[in-house]
Amino acid sequence: MTDGSLQDKNEPLKITGDGNLDPYALYDLAECLYPKGSRELEERIAIELILSSASRCHHCATILYDEEIMAGWQPEDSNLNTVCQYCDKATVPLLTITILDYRCEENEKKSDPLMGALVELLDKPRELLEPITVPYLNPLVLRKELESVLSQEGDACLIKHKFIEEHPIVYWNLIWYFERINLTSHLPDLWLSNDKKKEHINYNAVGVKTMWDNERLHMDRLPMYLQWKLNIADDKTLMQSVITNVRRNDLAEPIKRVALERSKNQSSNQPLFSIYRDILFLAFTVLGRGNIDQSVFDREYTLALEKLTEKEEKLLCKIDAPPSMMSVFCRHYFKQLNV
């Protein structure tokens, strides 16, 4: 699970005996489409746009992740809804955007004694405004909305700063999709095109990061990977045990321990967090994503569920299941999301 080995990129996708595509071959397909490290910014950035599509269902309050949202979309160009995989009800998913500003104010600039130059970027950014939320559109809806804007205002509207304010839903969805399909666009730099300070500084890079999770959705109880990142756990025994077992390709024991711990601490009105994602995100965070073969992880997780006793199964719920086949397909036709 943690050897990071991948299928030879020149090998064809595997076909099972019944003529169906081997789902685990999709992981190798994603590696071919979006190689690791592609389009990484080398220079320091002035503004960072952080986007997440993780959204709570408006009915059951379960967090829906990107591949689950896509799996629930209908092929309709006027439908903003997705279908929640857990309660089977229609809900409108959202993109949440956080804007981080690394630029120094005039009174914060100082000379770097080693470089002999003026330091104009901060190591720790400021967060601009409150997070922005807009409906997360499926590609058919986005295409229809974009064509409508272009037919009324012409192509030139796409290079004007006011496009951000006048068409925020279209703008942020375009930012999201361009990053997900690994295409460079001028759209992120519109953030600096109207900046009066731009003439006096020697940078203009706007970075975009698409996240798998949205930290703001975990106000009641932080998942393990966030506790580890923020170093706020009083006791890391459980997390260390999970990581030790993941290294051994054993997911049965982590599932049991996390489920038991969740049952002890969960209040009746508090939404549950998926054990699958709790373990997966922690493994990515601690061991490094490049060291986790996710196809093996998914397979081992599924096998581990089959080994549970009836008593242990009662501690689980629907959200603890591994991703559906449709979700797996959706996940691997786009660039990986960050954790």
Short mmCIF file of C-alpha atoms in Angstrom, two decimals:
data_model
loop_
_atom_site.label_atom_id
_atom_site.label_comp_id
_atom_site.label_asym_id
_atom_site.label_seq_id
_atom_site.Cartn_x
_atom_site.Cartn_y
_atom_site.Cartn_z
CA MET A 1 0.00 0.00 0.00
CA THR A 2 2.82 2.38 0.82
CA ASP A 3 5.46 1.37 -1.71
CA GLY A 4 4.25 3.95 -4.23
CA SER A 5 4.79 1.53 -7.10
CA LEU A 6 2.80 2.20 -10.24
CA GLN A 7 1.93 0.24 -13.34
CA ASP A 8 4.09 0.83 -16.41
CA LYS A 9 2.60 3.87 -18.15
CA ASN A 10 2.91 2.16 -21.54
CA GLU A 11 0.77 -0.80 -20.54
CA PRO A 12 -2.85 -0.79 -21.74
CA LEU A 13 -5.67 -0.50 -19.23
CA LYS A 14 -6.57 -3.90 -17.84
CA ILE A 15 -9.81 -5.54 -18.92
CA THR A 16 -11.46 -8.08 -16.64
CA GLY A 17 -12.76 -11.44 -17.83
CA ASP A 18 -16.30 -10.13 -18.31
CA GLY A 19 -15.11 -7.34 -20.59
CA ASN A 20 -15.33 -4.55 -18.02
CA LEU A 21 -12.59 -2.06 -17.25
CA ASP A 22 -10.54 -2.93 -14.19
CA PRO A 23 -11.36 -0.08 -11.76
CA TYR A 24 -7.86 -0.09 -10.29
CA ALA A 25 -6.42 0.67 -13.74
CA LEU A 26 -8.04 4.10 -13.42
CA TYR A 27 -5.37 5.09 -10.91
CA ASP A 28 -2.72 4.56 -13.57
CA LEU A 29 -4.83 6.44 -16.13
CA ALA A 30 -4.90 9.45 -13.81
CA GLU A 31 -1.12 9.30 -13.51
CA CYS A 32 -0.83 9.43 -17.31
CA LEU A 33 -3.24 12.35 -17.68
CA TYR A 34 -1.91 14.44 -14.81
CA PRO A 35 1.70 13.63 -13.87
CA LYS A 36 2.72 14.48 -10.33
CA GLY A 37 4.33 17.87 -9.97
CA SER A 38 2.81 19.32 -13.14
CA ARG A 39 2.28 23.07 -13.22
CA GLU A 40 3.86 23.68 -9.84
CA LEU A 41 4.72 27.33 -9.24
CA GLU A 42 8.43 27.86 -8.76
CA GLU A 43 8.32 31.55 -7.87
CA ARG A 44 6.87 33.07 -4.74
CA ILE A 45 3.23 33.97 -5.17
CA ALA A 46 1.49 37.20 -4.24
CA ILE A 47 -2.06 35.87 -3.98
CA GLU A 48 -3.21 32.30 -3.40
CA LEU A 49 -6.73 31.21 -4.31
CA ILE A 50 -7.74 28.12 -2.34
CA LEU A 51 -10.88 26.36 -3.57
CA SER A 52 -12.79 23.39 -2.22
CA SER A 53 -15.93 21.69 -3.50
CA ALA A 54 -16.57 19.69 -0.33
CA SER A 55 -20.13 20.54 0.72
CA ARG A 56 -22.63 19.43 3.33
CA CYS A 57 -25.86 17.94 2.07
CA HIS A 58 -28.66 20.35 2.97
CA HIS A 59 -30.82 17.45 4.13
CA CYS A 60 -28.69 14.90 6.00
CA ALA A 61 -25.69 17.20 6.73
CA THR A 62 -23.22 14.60 5.45
CA ILE A 63 -20.12 16.02 3.78
CA LEU A 64 -20.13 15.27 0.06
CA TYR A 65 -16.71 15.21 -1.57
CA ASP A 66 -15.91 16.16 -5.14
CA GLU A 67 -16.16 12.73 -6.73
CA GLU A 68 -19.43 12.06 -4.88
CA ILE A 69 -20.86 15.36 -6.07
CA MET A 70 -19.91 14.62 -9.67
CA ALA A 71 -21.35 11.11 -9.43
CA GLY A 72 -24.70 12.60 -8.42
CA TRP A 73 -24.97 15.12 -11.26
CA GLN A 74 -27.56 14.71 -13.98
CA PRO A 75 -26.81 15.37 -17.70
CA GLU A 76 -28.89 18.57 -17.69
CA ASP A 77 -27.66 22.08 -18.46
CA SER A 78 -30.13 23.87 -16.16
CA ASN A 79 -29.92 21.72 -13.05
CA LEU A 80 -27.77 23.03 -10.18
CA ASN A 81 -28.43 19.99 -7.99
CA THR A 82 -26.52 16.85 -7.29
CA VAL A 83 -28.07 13.80 -5.65
CA CYS A 84 -26.69 12.97 -2.22
CA GLN A 85 -25.39 9.39 -2.17
CA TYR A 86 -26.39 9.00 1.47
CA CYS A 87 -29.98 10.28 1.62
CA ASP A 88 -30.83 10.22 -2.13
CA LYS A 89 -32.13 13.80 -2.03
CA ALA A 90 -31.23 16.69 -4.31
CA THR A 91 -28.87 19.29 -2.89
CA VAL A 92 -26.92 22.23 -4.34
CA PRO A 93 -23.14 21.78 -3.85
CA LEU A 94 -20.96 24.82 -3.24
CA LEU A 95 -17.47 25.97 -4.08
CA THR A 96 -15.78 27.65 -1.12
CA ILE A 97 -12.97 30.07 -1.93
CA THR A 98 -10.41 31.41 0.51
CA ILE A 99 -8.06 34.17 -0.66
CA LEU A 100 -4.63 34.48 0.94
CA ASP A 101 -2.54 37.62 0.43
CA TYR A 102 1.25 37.32 0.78
CA ARG A 103 1.95 40.94 -0.14
CA CYS A 104 3.58 43.24 2.38
CA GLU A 105 2.10 46.58 3.24
CA GLU A 106 4.44 49.53 2.74
CA ASN A 107 5.33 49.68 6.43
CA GLU A 108 6.10 45.93 6.50
CA LYS A 109 8.72 45.92 3.75
CA LYS A 110 12.30 45.42 4.86
CA SER A 111 15.64 44.75 3.26
CA ASP A 112 17.01 41.22 3.08
CA PRO A 113 20.66 41.42 4.22
CA LEU A 114 21.59 38.28 2.27
CA MET A 115 19.89 39.13 -1.01
CA GLY A 116 20.35 42.90 -0.80
CA ALA A 117 16.79 43.38 -2.01
CA LEU A 118 13.51 44.59 -0.60
CA VAL A 119 11.35 41.82 0.88
CA GLU A 120 7.85 42.32 -0.52
CA LEU A 121 6.21 38.97 0.27
CA LEU A 122 5.19 37.56 3.63
CA ASP A 123 5.98 34.05 4.86
CA LYS A 124 2.58 33.86 6.55
CA PRO A 125 -0.26 35.32 4.49
CA ARG A 126 -3.26 37.38 5.50
CA GLU A 127 -6.71 36.06 4.71
CA LEU A 128 -8.67 38.51 2.60
CA LEU A 129 -12.35 38.95 3.38
CA GLU A 130 -14.64 36.14 4.45
CA PRO A 131 -14.59 32.95 2.37
CA ILE A 132 -16.61 33.24 -0.83
CA THR A 133 -19.22 30.61 -1.68
CA VAL A 134 -20.84 30.06 -5.06
CA PRO A 135 -22.82 27.14 -6.50
CA TYR A 136 -20.59 24.40 -7.88
CA LEU A 137 -21.78 23.86 -11.46
CA ASN A 138 -21.57 20.71 -13.48
CA PRO A 139 -19.74 21.23 -16.80
CA LEU A 140 -22.94 21.35 -18.85
CA VAL A 141 -24.42 24.12 -16.72
CA LEU A 142 -21.14 26.04 -16.73
CA ARG A 143 -20.89 25.84 -20.51
CA LYS A 144 -24.43 27.18 -20.91
CA GLU A 145 -23.81 30.04 -18.47
CA LEU A 146 -20.49 30.97 -20.09
CA GLU A 147 -21.98 30.96 -23.58
CA SER A 148 -24.77 33.23 -22.33
CA VAL A 149 -22.27 35.73 -20.91
CA LEU A 150 -20.12 35.71 -24.06
CA SER A 151 -23.12 36.16 -26.36
CA GLN A 152 -24.21 39.24 -24.41
CA GLU A 153 -20.86 40.85 -23.59
CA GLY A 154 -18.36 39.43 -26.07
CA ASP A 155 -15.05 37.65 -25.49
CA ALA A 156 -13.39 40.82 -24.19
CA CYS A 157 -15.28 40.56 -20.90
CA LEU A 158 -12.99 37.68 -19.93
CA ILE A 159 -9.95 39.96 -19.64
CA LYS A 160 -11.59 42.63 -17.49
CA HIS A 161 -11.24 42.73 -13.72
CA LYS A 162 -14.95 43.47 -13.29
CA PHE A 163 -15.74 39.98 -14.66
CA ILE A 164 -14.92 38.68 -11.17
CA GLU A 165 -17.61 40.81 -9.52
CA GLU A 166 -20.21 40.69 -12.28
CA HIS A 167 -20.06 36.93 -12.92
CA PRO A 168 -18.63 35.34 -9.76
CA ILE A 169 -20.32 31.96 -10.26
CA VAL A 170 -18.92 31.54 -13.77
CA TYR A 171 -15.52 32.97 -12.79
CA TRP A 172 -14.89 30.71 -9.81
CA ASN A 173 -16.13 27.61 -11.58
CA LEU A 174 -13.80 28.35 -14.50
CA ILE A 175 -10.90 28.76 -12.08
CA TRP A 176 -11.79 25.39 -10.51
CA TYR A 177 -12.10 23.47 -13.77
CA PHE A 178 -9.01 24.93 -15.42
CA GLU A 179 -6.97 23.81 -12.42
CA ARG A 180 -8.64 20.38 -12.32
CA ILE A 181 -7.77 19.69 -15.97
CA ASN A 182 -4.28 21.15 -15.54
CA LEU A 183 -4.65 24.05 -17.98
CA THR A 184 -3.01 27.44 -17.59
CA SER A 185 -5.33 30.42 -17.75
CA HIS A 186 -5.12 34.20 -17.42
CA LEU A 187 -8.17 34.21 -15.14
CA PRO A 188 -6.34 33.95 -11.77
CA ASP A 189 -4.19 36.97 -12.65
CA LEU A 190 -7.30 39.13 -12.99
CA TRP A 191 -6.96 39.51 -9.22
CA LEU A 192 -3.90 41.71 -9.73
CA SER A 193 -4.94 43.41 -12.97
CA ASN A 194 -6.78 46.13 -11.05
CA ASP A 195 -4.17 46.51 -8.30
CA LYS A 196 -2.68 50.00 -8.13
CA LYS A 197 0.35 48.66 -6.22
CA LYS A 198 1.21 46.30 -9.08
CA GLU A 199 3.29 48.95 -10.88
CA HIS A 200 5.62 49.21 -7.89
CA ILE A 201 6.26 45.52 -7.25
CA ASN A 202 8.15 42.85 -9.13
CA TYR A 203 5.76 39.95 -8.87
CA ASN A 204 2.41 39.10 -10.39
CA ALA A 205 1.94 35.41 -9.64
CA VAL A 206 -1.45 34.22 -8.45
CA GLY A 207 -1.46 30.61 -7.30
CA VAL A 208 -4.47 28.29 -7.35
CA LYS A 209 -4.87 25.30 -5.04
CA THR A 210 -7.84 22.94 -5.21
CA MET A 211 -8.52 21.11 -1.94
CA TRP A 212 -10.26 17.80 -1.32
CA ASP A 213 -11.61 18.85 2.05
CA ASN A 214 -12.90 22.08 3.55
CA GLU A 215 -11.58 22.66 7.06
CA ARG A 216 -14.49 24.96 7.89
CA LEU A 217 -16.89 22.03 7.71
CA HIS A 218 -15.29 20.46 10.80
CA MET A 219 -16.14 22.96 13.51
CA ASP A 220 -17.41 20.40 16.04
CA ARG A 221 -14.79 17.68 15.77
CA LEU A 222 -11.63 17.84 13.70
CA PRO A 223 -10.75 14.74 11.68
CA MET A 224 -7.48 13.07 12.56
CA TYR A 225 -5.46 14.57 9.71
CA LEU A 226 -6.30 18.11 10.84
CA GLN A 227 -5.48 17.30 14.45
CA TRP A 228 -2.11 16.03 13.23
CA LYS A 229 -1.48 19.05 10.99
CA LEU A 230 -2.40 21.56 13.67
CA ASN A 231 -0.68 19.52 16.39
CA ILE A 232 -3.61 19.97 18.75
CA ALA A 233 -4.34 16.37 19.73
CA ASP A 234 -3.98 15.71 23.46
CA ASP A 235 -3.26 12.07 22.74
CA LYS A 236 -1.82 10.86 19.43
CA THR A 237 -1.96 7.19 20.40
CA LEU A 238 -4.90 6.44 18.10
CA MET A 239 -3.38 8.27 15.13
CA GLN A 240 -0.01 6.61 15.61
CA SER A 241 -1.71 3.22 15.79
CA VAL A 242 -3.58 3.92 12.55
CA ILE A 243 -0.37 4.90 10.75
CA THR A 244 1.50 1.86 12.06
CA ASN A 245 -1.21 -0.45 10.73
CA VAL A 246 -1.42 1.35 7.39
CA ARG A 247 2.31 0.75 6.98
CA ARG A 248 1.58 -2.96 7.50
CA ASN A 249 -1.23 -2.94 4.92
CA ASP A 250 -3.68 -3.70 7.73
CA LEU A 251 -6.81 -1.54 7.68
CA ALA A 252 -9.10 -3.80 9.71
CA GLU A 253 -7.63 -2.75 13.05
CA PRO A 254 -7.72 1.01 12.28
CA ILE A 255 -11.36 0.74 11.18
CA LYS A 256 -12.30 -0.97 14.45
CA ARG A 257 -10.40 1.51 16.63
CA VAL A 258 -11.61 4.64 14.84
CA ALA A 259 -15.20 3.36 14.85
CA LEU A 260 -15.04 2.60 18.56
CA GLU A 261 -13.53 5.99 19.37
CA ARG A 262 -16.16 7.73 17.27
CA SER A 263 -18.99 5.91 19.04
CA LYS A 264 -17.64 7.06 22.42
CA ASN A 265 -17.38 10.74 21.51
CA GLN A 266 -20.24 11.26 19.08
CA SER A 267 -23.23 13.32 20.17
CA SER A 268 -26.68 12.47 18.86
CA ASN A 269 -27.08 15.62 16.73
CA GLN A 270 -23.50 15.80 15.43
CA PRO A 271 -22.93 14.74 11.79
CA LEU A 272 -20.59 11.76 11.44
CA PHE A 273 -17.32 11.86 9.54
CA SER A 274 -16.44 9.02 7.17
CA ILE A 275 -13.99 6.51 8.66
CA TYR A 276 -12.73 5.83 5.13
CA ARG A 277 -11.72 9.47 4.70
CA ASP A 278 -10.51 9.85 8.27
CA ILE A 279 -7.95 7.09 7.73
CA LEU A 280 -7.12 7.99 4.11
CA PHE A 281 -6.52 11.69 4.77
CA LEU A 282 -4.39 10.92 7.83
CA ALA A 283 -2.29 8.46 5.81
CA PHE A 284 -1.78 11.06 3.06
CA THR A 285 -0.79 13.69 5.62
CA VAL A 286 1.65 11.63 7.67
CA LEU A 287 3.12 9.23 5.11
CA GLY A 288 2.93 11.47 2.05
CA ARG A 289 0.53 11.06 -0.82
CA GLY A 290 3.23 9.82 -3.16
CA ASN A 291 3.87 6.91 -0.81
CA ILE A 292 0.27 5.69 -0.78
CA ASP A 293 -1.02 3.54 -3.62
CA GLN A 294 -4.67 4.53 -3.42
CA SER A 295 -5.90 1.65 -5.53
CA VAL A 296 -4.38 -0.75 -3.01
CA PHE A 297 -5.74 1.32 -0.13
CA ASP A 298 -9.29 1.13 -1.51
CA ARG A 299 -8.99 -2.59 -2.13
CA GLU A 300 -7.59 -3.30 1.34
CA TYR A 301 -10.26 -1.11 2.93
CA THR A 302 -13.01 -3.06 1.16
CA LEU A 303 -11.48 -6.38 2.21
CA ALA A 304 -11.12 -5.15 5.80
CA LEU A 305 -14.84 -4.32 5.97
CA GLU A 306 -15.65 -7.89 4.96
CA LYS A 307 -13.64 -9.24 7.90
CA LEU A 308 -15.56 -7.33 10.57
CA THR A 309 -17.83 -9.19 12.95
CA GLU A 310 -21.54 -8.40 13.16
CA LYS A 311 -20.95 -6.49 16.40
CA GLU A 312 -18.19 -4.40 14.81
CA GLU A 313 -20.32 -3.67 11.75
CA LYS A 314 -22.95 -2.06 13.98
CA LEU A 315 -20.46 0.72 14.74
CA LEU A 316 -20.35 1.67 11.06
CA CYS A 317 -22.80 3.60 8.92
CA LYS A 318 -23.38 4.29 5.24
CA ILE A 319 -20.79 7.06 4.98
CA ASP A 320 -18.02 4.64 6.02
CA ALA A 321 -18.29 2.68 2.77
CA PRO A 322 -15.50 2.93 0.18
CA PRO A 323 -16.24 5.13 -2.87
CA SER A 324 -18.74 3.87 -5.41
CA MET A 325 -17.58 2.83 -8.86
CA MET A 326 -19.07 6.00 -10.35
CA SER A 327 -17.18 8.12 -7.81
CA VAL A 328 -13.93 6.34 -8.67
CA PHE A 329 -14.44 7.07 -12.38
CA CYS A 330 -15.18 10.74 -11.67
CA ARG A 331 -12.18 11.10 -9.38
CA HIS A 332 -9.66 9.83 -11.88
CA TYR A 333 -10.62 11.86 -14.90
CA PHE A 334 -9.45 15.01 -13.14
CA LYS A 335 -6.21 16.16 -11.55
CA GLN A 336 -5.68 15.09 -7.94
CA LEU A 337 -7.03 17.33 -5.21
CA ASN A 338 -4.79 18.45 -2.36
CA VAL A 339 -5.24 17.30 1.24
#
